[in-house]
Short mmCIF file of C-alpha atoms in Angstrom, two decimals:
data_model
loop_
_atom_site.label_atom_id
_atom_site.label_comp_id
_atom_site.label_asym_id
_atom_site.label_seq_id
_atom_site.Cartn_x
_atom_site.Cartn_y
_atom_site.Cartn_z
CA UNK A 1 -5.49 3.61 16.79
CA UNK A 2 -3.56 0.76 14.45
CA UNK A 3 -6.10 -0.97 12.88
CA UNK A 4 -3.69 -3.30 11.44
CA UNK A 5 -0.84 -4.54 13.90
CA UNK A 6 2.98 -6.23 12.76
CA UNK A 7 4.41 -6.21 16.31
CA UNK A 8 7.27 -7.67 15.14
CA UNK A 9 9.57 -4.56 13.16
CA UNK A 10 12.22 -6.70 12.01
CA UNK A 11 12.93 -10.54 11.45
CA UNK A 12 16.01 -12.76 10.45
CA UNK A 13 16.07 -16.00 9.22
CA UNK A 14 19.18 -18.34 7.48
CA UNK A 15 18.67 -18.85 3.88
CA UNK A 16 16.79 -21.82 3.11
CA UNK A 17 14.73 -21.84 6.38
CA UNK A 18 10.89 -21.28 7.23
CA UNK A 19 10.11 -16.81 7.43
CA UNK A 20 6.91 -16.26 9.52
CA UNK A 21 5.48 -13.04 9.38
CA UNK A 22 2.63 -12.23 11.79
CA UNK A 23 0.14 -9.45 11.67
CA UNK A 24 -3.22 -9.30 13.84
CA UNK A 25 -6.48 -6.88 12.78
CA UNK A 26 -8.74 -5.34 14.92
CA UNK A 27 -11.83 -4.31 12.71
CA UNK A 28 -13.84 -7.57 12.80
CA UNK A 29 -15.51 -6.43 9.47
CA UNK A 30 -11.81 -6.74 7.44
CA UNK A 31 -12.60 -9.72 4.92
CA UNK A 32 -9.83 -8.92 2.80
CA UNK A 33 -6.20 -9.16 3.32
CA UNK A 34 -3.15 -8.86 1.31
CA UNK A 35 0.59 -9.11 1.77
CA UNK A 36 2.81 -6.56 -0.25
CA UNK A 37 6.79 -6.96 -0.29
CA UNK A 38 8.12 -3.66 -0.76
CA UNK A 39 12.29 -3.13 -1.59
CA UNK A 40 14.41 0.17 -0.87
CA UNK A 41 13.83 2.95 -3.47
CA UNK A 42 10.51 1.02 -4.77
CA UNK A 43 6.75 1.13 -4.22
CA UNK A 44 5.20 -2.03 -2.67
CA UNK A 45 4.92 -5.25 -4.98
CA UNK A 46 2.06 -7.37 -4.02
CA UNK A 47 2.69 -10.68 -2.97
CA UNK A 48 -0.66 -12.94 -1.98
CA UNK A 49 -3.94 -12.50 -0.58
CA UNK A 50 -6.73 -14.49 1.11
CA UNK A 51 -10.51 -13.79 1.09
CA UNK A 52 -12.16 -14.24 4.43
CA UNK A 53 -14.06 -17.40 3.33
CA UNK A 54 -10.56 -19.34 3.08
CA UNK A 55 -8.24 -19.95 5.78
CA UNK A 56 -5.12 -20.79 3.33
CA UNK A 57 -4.04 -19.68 0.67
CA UNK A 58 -0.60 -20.62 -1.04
CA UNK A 59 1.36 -19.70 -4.36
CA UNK A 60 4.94 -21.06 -4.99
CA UNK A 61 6.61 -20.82 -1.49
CA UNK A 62 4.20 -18.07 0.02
CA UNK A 63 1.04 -19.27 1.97
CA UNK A 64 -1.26 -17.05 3.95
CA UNK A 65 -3.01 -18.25 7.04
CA UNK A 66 -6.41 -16.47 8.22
CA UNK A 67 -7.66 -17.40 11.63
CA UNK A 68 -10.74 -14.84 11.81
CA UNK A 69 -11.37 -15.99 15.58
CA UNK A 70 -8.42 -14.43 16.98
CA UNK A 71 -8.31 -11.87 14.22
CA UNK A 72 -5.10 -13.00 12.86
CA UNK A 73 -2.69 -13.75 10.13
CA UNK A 74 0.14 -14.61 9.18
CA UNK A 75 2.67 -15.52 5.78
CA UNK A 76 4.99 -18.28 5.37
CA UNK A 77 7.79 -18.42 3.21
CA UNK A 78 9.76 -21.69 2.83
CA UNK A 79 12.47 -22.14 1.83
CA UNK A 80 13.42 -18.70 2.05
CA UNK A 81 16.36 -17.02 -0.06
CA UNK A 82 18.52 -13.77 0.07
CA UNK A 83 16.29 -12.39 -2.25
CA UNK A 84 13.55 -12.55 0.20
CA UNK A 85 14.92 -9.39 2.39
CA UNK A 86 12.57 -6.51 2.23
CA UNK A 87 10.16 -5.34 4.10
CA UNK A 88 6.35 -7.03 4.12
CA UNK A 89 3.22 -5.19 4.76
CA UNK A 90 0.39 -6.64 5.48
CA UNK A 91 -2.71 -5.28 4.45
CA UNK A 92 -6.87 -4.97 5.18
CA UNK A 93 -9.99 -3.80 3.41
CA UNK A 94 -13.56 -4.17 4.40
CA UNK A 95 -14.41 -5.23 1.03
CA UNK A 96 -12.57 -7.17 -1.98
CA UNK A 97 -13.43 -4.32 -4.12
CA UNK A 98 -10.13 -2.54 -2.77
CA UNK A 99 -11.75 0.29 -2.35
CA UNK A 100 -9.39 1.33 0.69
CA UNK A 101 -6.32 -0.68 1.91
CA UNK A 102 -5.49 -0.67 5.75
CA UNK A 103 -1.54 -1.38 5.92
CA UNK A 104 0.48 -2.27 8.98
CA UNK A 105 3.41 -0.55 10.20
CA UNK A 106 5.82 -3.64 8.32
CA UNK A 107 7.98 -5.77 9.35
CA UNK A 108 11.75 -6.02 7.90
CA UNK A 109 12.79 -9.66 6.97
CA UNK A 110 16.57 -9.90 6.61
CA UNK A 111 17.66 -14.15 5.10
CA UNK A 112 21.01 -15.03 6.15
CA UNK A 113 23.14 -16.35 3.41
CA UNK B 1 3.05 -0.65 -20.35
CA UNK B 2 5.99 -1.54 -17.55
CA UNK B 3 3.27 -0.16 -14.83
CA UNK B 4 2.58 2.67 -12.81
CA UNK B 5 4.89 5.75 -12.95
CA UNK B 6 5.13 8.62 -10.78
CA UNK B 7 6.49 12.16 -11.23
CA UNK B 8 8.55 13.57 -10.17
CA UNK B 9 10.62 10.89 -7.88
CA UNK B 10 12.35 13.73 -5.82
CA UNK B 11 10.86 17.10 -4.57
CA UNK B 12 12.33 19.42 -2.37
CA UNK B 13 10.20 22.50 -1.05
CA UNK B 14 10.13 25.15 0.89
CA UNK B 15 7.74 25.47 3.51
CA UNK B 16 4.39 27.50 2.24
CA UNK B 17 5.16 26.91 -1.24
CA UNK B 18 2.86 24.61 -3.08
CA UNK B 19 3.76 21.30 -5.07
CA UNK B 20 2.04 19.39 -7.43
CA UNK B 21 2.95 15.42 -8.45
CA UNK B 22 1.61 13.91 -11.44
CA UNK B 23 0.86 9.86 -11.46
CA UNK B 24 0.56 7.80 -14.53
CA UNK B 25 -1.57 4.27 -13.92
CA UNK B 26 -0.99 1.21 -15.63
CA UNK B 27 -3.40 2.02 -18.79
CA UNK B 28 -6.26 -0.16 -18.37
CA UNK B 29 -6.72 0.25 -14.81
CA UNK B 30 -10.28 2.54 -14.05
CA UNK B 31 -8.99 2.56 -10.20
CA UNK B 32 -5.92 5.16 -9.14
CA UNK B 33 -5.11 5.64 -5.39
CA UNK B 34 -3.14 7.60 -3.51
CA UNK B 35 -0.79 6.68 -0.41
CA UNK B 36 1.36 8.92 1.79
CA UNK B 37 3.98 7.07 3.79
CA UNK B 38 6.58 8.29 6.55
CA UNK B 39 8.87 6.59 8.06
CA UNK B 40 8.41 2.83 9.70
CA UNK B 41 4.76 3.46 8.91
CA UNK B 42 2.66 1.75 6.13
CA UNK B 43 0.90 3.47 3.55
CA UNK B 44 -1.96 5.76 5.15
CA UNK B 45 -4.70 5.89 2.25
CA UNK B 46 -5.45 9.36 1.72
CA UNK B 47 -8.15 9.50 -1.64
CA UNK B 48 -9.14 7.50 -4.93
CA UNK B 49 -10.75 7.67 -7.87
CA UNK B 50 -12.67 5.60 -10.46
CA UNK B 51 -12.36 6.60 -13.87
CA UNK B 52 -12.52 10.71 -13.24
CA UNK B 53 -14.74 10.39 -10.35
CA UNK B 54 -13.30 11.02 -6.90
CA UNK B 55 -15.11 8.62 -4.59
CA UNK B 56 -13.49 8.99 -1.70
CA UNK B 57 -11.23 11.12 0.59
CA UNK B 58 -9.59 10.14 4.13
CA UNK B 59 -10.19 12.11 6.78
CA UNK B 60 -6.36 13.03 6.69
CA UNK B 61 -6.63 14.94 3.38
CA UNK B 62 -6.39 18.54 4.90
CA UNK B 63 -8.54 21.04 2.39
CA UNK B 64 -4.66 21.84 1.53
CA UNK B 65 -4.52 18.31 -0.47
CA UNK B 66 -6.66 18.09 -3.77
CA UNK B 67 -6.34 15.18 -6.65
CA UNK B 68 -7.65 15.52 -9.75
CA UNK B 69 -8.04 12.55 -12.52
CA UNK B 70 -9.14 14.33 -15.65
CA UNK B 71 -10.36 12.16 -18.29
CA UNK B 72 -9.92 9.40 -15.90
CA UNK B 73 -6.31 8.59 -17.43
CA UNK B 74 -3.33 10.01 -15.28
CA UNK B 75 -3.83 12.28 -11.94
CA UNK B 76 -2.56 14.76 -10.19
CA UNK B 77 -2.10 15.26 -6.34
CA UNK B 78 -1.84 18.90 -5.05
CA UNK B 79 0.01 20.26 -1.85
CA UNK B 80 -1.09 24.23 -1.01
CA UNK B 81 1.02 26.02 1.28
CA UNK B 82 3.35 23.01 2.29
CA UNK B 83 4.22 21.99 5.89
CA UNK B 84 7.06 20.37 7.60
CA UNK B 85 4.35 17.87 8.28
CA UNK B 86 3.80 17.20 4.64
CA UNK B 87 7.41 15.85 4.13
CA UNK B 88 7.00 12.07 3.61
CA UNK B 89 7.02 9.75 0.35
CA UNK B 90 3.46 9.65 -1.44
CA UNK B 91 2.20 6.27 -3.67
CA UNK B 92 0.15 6.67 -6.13
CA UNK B 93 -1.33 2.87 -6.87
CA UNK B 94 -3.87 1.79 -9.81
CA UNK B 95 -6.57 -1.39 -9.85
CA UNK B 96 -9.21 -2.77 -12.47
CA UNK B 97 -12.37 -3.20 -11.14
CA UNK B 98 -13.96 -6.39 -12.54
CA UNK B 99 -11.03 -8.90 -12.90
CA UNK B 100 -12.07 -11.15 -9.66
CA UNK B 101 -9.34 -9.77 -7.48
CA UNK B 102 -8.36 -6.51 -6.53
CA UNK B 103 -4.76 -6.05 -5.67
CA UNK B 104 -3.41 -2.88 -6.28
CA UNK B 105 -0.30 -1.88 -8.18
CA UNK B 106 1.90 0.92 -6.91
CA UNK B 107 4.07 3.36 -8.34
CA UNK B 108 7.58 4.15 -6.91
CA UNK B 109 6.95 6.89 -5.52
CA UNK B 110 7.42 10.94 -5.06
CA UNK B 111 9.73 11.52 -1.89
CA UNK B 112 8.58 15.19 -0.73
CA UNK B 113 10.89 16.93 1.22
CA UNK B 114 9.16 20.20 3.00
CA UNK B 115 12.42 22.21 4.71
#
């Protein structure tokens, strides 16, 4: 029983377009959520993350998008760039003390040069 | 400090033997975690610690599995009698409590290999 759900295993987008990665919860008491980027050969680099009392939250190109109503969110990138390609988790927890992380299965995003 | 290191990065075993990994947090960090992860699947949480104090344990940590954190610096995460099952990469990660957020910060992590 996934928790946390990235339907989508793999994405590609041309360099210097808009990546949307999508990721819906199912544990209505999740009010924490955090996107990690994670490359071959390394352990997962966190990216953003976006308290339940927000429905945005942005940094440089990345912006996170809560919509607690239909239990889902989702991260921007734009523009996106070659360096981009990895593959993003996203991530839950019940508190923002961190105490224990719910990841999704990830989803690979491949940018086009 | 360049972060949190794990050791070794490589382990091959053979099934029933037991293996031990060591992970070293970043320094100030009173929060160490530990991950398992197979293949197209996130990281499952499997136990963590604050300071030496293990707080909790998933549900998926067999009685095979124990961590240790002595002196609440670096810990160590053991595998008794290893399975085929076992075989999958395992994250160690590290947090500080008290800085307003709570992102974790993960090590590269020790590929186990059960054959």
């Amino acid at each position: 029983d996934q928790q946390v759900k990235q339907n989508s295993p793999s994405l590609s987008v041309q360099e210097g377009r808009i990546s949307i990665l999508n990721c819906d919860y199912t544990n209505s008491m999740f009010d924490y959520f955090l996107w990690y980027k994670k490359y071959p050969a390394e352990g997962p680099t966190f990216l953003i993350s976006i308290s339940s009392i927000k429905d945005k939250n942005e940094d440089g190109r990345f912006t996170v998008f809560l919509n607690k109503s239909a239990k889902h969110l989702s991260l921007h990138i734009v523009p996106s760039q070659p360096g981009d390609s990895a593959v993003y988790f996203c991530a839950a927890s019940i508190d923002n003390y961190g105490q224990n992380f719910v990841f999704g299965p990830g989803t690979r995003l491949s940018v086009l040069p | 400090d360049t972060g949190v290191s794990q050791n070794p990065r490589h382990k091959i075993t053979k099934r029933g033997q037991n293996v031990t990994f060591r992970c070293d947090p970043i320094s100030e960090h009173n929060r160490l975690y530990w991950y398992r992860q197979t293949l197209g699947q996130g990281p499952e949480f499997l136990t963590y610690f604050q300071n030496e104090a293990q707080l909790e344990k998933s549900r998926l940590l067999s009685d095979r599995f124990s961590a240790e954190r002595p002196k609440g610096s670096f810990s160590t995460l053991e595998i008794q009698r290893t399975e085929q099952g076992d075989s999958a990469m395992y994250l160690c990660a590290s947090s500080f409590l008290g800085q307003g957020t709570y992102e974790q910060y993960f090590g590269p992590g020790t590929r186990l290999t059960v054959t």
